[in-house]
XYZ file of C-alpha atoms in Angstrom:
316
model
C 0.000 0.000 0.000
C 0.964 3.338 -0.377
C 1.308 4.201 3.321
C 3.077 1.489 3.968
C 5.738 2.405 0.989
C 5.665 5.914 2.470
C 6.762 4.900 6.086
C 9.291 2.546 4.883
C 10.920 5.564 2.509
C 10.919 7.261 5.280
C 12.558 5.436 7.971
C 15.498 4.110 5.210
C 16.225 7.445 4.558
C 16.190 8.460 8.464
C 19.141 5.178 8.673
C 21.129 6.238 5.717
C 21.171 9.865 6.878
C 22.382 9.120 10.183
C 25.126 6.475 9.060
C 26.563 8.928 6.097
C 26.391 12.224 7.063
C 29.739 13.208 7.862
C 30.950 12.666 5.007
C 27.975 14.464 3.254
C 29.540 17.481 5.208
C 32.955 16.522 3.795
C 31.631 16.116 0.390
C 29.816 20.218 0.805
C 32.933 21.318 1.575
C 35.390 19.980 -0.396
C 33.181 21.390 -3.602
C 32.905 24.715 -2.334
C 36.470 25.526 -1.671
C 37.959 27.395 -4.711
C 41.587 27.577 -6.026
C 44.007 29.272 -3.597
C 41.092 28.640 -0.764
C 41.892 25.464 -0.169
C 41.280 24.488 3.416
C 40.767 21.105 3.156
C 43.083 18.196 1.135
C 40.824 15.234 1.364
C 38.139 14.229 2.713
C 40.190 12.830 6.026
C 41.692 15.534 6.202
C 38.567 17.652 6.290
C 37.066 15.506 8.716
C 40.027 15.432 11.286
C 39.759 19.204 10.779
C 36.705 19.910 11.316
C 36.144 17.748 14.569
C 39.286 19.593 15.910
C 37.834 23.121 15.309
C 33.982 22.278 15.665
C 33.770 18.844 18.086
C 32.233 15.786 17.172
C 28.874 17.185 16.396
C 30.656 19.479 14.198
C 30.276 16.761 11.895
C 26.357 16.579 11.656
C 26.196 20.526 11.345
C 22.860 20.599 9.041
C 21.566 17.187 9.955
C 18.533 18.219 11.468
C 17.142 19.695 8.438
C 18.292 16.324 6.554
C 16.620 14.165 9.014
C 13.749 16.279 9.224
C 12.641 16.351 5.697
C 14.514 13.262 3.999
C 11.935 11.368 5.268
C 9.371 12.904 2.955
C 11.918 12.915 0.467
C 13.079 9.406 0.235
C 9.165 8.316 0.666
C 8.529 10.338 -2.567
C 11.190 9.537 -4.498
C 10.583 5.422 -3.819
C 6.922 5.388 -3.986
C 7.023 7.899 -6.859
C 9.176 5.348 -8.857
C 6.783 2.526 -7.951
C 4.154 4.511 -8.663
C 5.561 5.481 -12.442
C 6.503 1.762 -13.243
C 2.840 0.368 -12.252
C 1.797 2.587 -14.583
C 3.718 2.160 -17.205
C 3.500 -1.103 -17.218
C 0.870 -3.442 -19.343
C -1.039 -6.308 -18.117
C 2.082 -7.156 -15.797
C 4.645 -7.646 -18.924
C 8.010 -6.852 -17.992
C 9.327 -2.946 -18.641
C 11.217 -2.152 -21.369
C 14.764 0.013 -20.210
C 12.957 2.966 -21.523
C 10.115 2.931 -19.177
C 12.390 2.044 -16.385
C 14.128 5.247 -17.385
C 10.854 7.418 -17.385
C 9.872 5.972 -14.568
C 13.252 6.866 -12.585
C 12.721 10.713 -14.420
C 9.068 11.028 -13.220
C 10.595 10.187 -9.600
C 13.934 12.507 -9.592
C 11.401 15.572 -11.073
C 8.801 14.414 -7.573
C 11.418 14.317 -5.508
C 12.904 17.869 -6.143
C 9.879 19.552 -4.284
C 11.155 18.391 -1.120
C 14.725 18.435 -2.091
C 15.841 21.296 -3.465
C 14.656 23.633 0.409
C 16.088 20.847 2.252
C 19.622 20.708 -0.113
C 19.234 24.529 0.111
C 19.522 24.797 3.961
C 21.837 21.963 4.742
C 24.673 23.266 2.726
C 24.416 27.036 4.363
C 25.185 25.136 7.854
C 27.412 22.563 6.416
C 29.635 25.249 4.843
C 29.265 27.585 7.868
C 32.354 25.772 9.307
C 34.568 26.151 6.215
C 34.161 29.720 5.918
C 34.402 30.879 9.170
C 37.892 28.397 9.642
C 38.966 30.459 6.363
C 38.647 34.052 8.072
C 40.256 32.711 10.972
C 43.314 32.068 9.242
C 43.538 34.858 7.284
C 42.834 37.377 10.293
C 45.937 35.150 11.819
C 48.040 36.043 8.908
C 47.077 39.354 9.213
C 48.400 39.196 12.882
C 51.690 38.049 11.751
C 52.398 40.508 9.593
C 53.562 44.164 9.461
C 51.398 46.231 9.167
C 50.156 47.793 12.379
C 46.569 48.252 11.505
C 46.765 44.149 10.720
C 48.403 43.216 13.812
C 45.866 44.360 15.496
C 43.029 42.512 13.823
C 41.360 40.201 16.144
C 40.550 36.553 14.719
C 36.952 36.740 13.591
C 34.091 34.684 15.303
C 31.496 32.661 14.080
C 28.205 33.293 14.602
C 26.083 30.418 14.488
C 22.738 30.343 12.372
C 19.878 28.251 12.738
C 18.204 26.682 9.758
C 15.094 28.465 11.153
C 16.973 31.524 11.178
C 18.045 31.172 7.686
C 14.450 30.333 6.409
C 12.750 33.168 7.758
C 15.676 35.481 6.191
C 14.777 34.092 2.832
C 11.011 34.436 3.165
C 11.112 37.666 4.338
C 13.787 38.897 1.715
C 12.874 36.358 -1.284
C 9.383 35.047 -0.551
C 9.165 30.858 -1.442
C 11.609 31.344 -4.019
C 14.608 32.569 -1.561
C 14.382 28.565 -1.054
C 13.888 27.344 -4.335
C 17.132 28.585 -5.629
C 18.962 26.467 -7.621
C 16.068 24.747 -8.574
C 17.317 23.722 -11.983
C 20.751 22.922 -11.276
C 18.934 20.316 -8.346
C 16.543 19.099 -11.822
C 19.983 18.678 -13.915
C 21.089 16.414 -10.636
C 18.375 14.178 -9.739
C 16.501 13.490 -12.753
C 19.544 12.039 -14.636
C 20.548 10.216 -10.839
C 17.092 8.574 -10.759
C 17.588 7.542 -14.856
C 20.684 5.897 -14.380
C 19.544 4.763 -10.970
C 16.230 3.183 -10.810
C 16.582 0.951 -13.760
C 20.259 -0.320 -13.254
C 19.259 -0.844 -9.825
C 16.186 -3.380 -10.811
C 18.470 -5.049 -13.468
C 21.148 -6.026 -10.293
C 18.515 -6.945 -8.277
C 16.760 -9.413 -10.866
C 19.958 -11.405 -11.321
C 20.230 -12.204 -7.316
C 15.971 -13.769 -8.023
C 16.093 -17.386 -8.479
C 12.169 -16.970 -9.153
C 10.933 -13.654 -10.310
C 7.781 -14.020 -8.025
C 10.023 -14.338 -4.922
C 12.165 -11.045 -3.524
C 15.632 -11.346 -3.842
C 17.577 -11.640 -0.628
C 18.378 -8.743 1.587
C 21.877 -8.753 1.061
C 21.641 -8.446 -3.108
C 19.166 -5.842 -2.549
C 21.904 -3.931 -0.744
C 24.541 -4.883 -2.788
C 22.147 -3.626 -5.889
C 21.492 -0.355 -4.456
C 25.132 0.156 -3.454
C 26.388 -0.685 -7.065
C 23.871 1.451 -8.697
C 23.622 4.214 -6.346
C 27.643 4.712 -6.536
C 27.319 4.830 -10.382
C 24.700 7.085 -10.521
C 26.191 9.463 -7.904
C 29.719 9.696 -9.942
C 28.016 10.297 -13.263
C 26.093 13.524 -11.967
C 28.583 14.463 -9.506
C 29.567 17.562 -12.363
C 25.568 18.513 -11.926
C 26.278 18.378 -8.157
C 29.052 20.616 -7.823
C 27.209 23.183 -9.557
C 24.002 23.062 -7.391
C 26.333 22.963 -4.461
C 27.995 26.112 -5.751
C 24.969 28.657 -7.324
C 23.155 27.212 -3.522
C 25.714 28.862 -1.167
C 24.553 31.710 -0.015
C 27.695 32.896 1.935
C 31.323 33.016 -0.029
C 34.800 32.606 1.198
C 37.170 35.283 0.007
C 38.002 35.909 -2.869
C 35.257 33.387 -4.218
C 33.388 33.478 -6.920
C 29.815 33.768 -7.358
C 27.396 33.040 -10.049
C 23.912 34.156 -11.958
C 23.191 31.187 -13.227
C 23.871 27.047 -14.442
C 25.795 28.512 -17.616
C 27.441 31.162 -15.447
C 28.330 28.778 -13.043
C 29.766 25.925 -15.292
C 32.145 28.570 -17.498
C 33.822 30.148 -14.645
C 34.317 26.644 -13.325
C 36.060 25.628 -16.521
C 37.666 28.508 -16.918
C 39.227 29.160 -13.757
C 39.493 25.634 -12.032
C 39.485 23.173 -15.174
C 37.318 20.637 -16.164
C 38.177 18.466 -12.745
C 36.581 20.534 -10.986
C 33.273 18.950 -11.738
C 34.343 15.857 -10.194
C 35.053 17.484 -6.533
C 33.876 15.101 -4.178
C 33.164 12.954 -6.335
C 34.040 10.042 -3.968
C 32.917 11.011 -1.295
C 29.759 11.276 -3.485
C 29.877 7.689 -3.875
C 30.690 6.927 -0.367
C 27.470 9.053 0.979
C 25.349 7.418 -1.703
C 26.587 4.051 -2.048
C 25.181 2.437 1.480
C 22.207 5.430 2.059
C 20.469 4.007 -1.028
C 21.747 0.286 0.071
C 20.070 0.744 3.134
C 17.184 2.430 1.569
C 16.390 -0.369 -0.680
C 17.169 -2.983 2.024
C 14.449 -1.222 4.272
C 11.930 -0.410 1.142
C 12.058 -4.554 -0.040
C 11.793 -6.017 3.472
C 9.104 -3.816 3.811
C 9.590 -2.951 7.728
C 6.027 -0.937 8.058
C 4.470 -4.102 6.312
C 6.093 -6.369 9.226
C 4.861 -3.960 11.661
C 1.470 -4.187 10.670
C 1.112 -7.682 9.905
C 2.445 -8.150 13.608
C 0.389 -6.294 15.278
C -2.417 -8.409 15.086
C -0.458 -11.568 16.182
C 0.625 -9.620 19.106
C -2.978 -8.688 20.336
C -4.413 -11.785 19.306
């Protein structure tokens, strides 16, 4: 039922989140960071960093906003694909790769109602950390050198926003759209993710059925959405970047920003070359690969189905 795919959406995504979000934070970072702002080497490095200068919970700056709405997000991206295959489908025949790949568009263009506020505010408080470590350094150098009026800068301090904060900023200054910006970059992501995903996904998982009325086992199902949700992440990662980038609403210095996707992807190639796009790439893949493992692990066992089939046993 569709309740029942909604709940277990929701509580995969609430495991994956929790399990991967470090190195979400990691992966924010290491894309915003320009040439000659480099803060961060790698994403160990970042991490070892950031827990120095920010604590432990440093780490899961933002994840409230994630674990608040990825439930509604991972719900309507799952059932959304479901929902799109049924349909597509005729008289129970098996779908043809091109419907698998509509299907996965229909639920990547779903999805983005949810995602694109919730992407929005998680990367202001994920970057936060970067930016503020950048000014600190630089008012440090400006300590050590000469010049009087620099010596006697004073390192700056942070002050920490709240994604409430930040979402009553942008409705008062931009109305609904101060949090749909960068809607189309997040449509260039996770339409083309849910393409390649979806059906390459379904394809792994077939070949671990020995009957194809009978699920396949748990462990092929994560295996499956690893594989596939790795692969998916790597080839958008380029779209990625530049959502994470035209998103940001704070720069470091000297940073550029940008009026648009075009805007956005020339000054990239221009000024950072074409690697660029592939910042974080792996760490992409490592955020990706066991969120949607877990997802699908959760989503084909079918947890809120087990719940409710047991509750009747249980009072009975």
């Amino acid at each position: 039922s569709l309740p029942a795919k909604l709940i277990n959406g929701g509580i995969a995504g609430l495991i994956g989140v929790t399990c991967v979000f470090p190195i979400d934070l990691a992966k924010t970072r290491l894309q915003n960071q320009q040439n000659g702002q480099r803060m961060y080497a790698s994403l160990s490095d970042c991490l070892i960093k950031t827990i120095r200068s920010e604590g432990y919970f440093g780490m899961y700056r933002g994840a409230a906003v994630n674990l608040t709405l990825v439930t509604p997000e991972k719900a309507i991206k799952l059932a959304a694909n479901d929902f799109f295959r049924h349909h597509l489908s005729k008289d129970g025949k098996k779908l043809t790769l091109l419907k698998e790949m509509l299907a996965g568009c229909g639920a990547g263009t779903c999805q983005v109602i949810v995602t694109t506020p919730m992407e929005m505010l998680k990367i202001q408080l994920q970057d936060a950390g970067r930016i503020a470590a950048q000014k600190k350094l630089m008012a440090a150098q400006a300590q050590l050198s000469s010049s009087p009026a620099a010596a006697a800068a004073e390192p700056a301090v942070e002050t920490r926003t709240t994604a409430t904060q930040i979402t009553r900023e942008l409705l008062r200054s931009k109305g609904i759209a101060g949090l749909y910006k960068g809607l189309g970059a997040t449509l260039l992501r996770d339409v083309p993710f849910s393409i390649v995903y979806f059906p390459l996904f379904a394809n792994l998982n077939k070949l671990g059925q020995k009957d194809p009325n009978v699920k396949a086992p748990f462990y092929v199902s994560f295996l499956s959405g690893c594989v596939a949700g790795s692969t998916a992440a790597v080839a958008v990662n380029p779209c990625d970047v530049i959502k994470t980038r035209l998103q940001s609403l704070q720069r470091g210095v000297n940073e550029d920003t940008y009026s648009g996707i075009l805007d956005c992807t020339k000054k990239i190639w221009q000024r950072e070359g074409p690697t660029a796009f592939f910042k974080g790439a792996y760490c992409r893949a490592l955020v990706i690969a066991p969120l949607f493992g877990i997802a699908q692990v959760v989503y084909f066992i079918g947890i809120a189905e087990f719940l409710l089939d047991m509750l009747p046993k249980h009072q009975a």
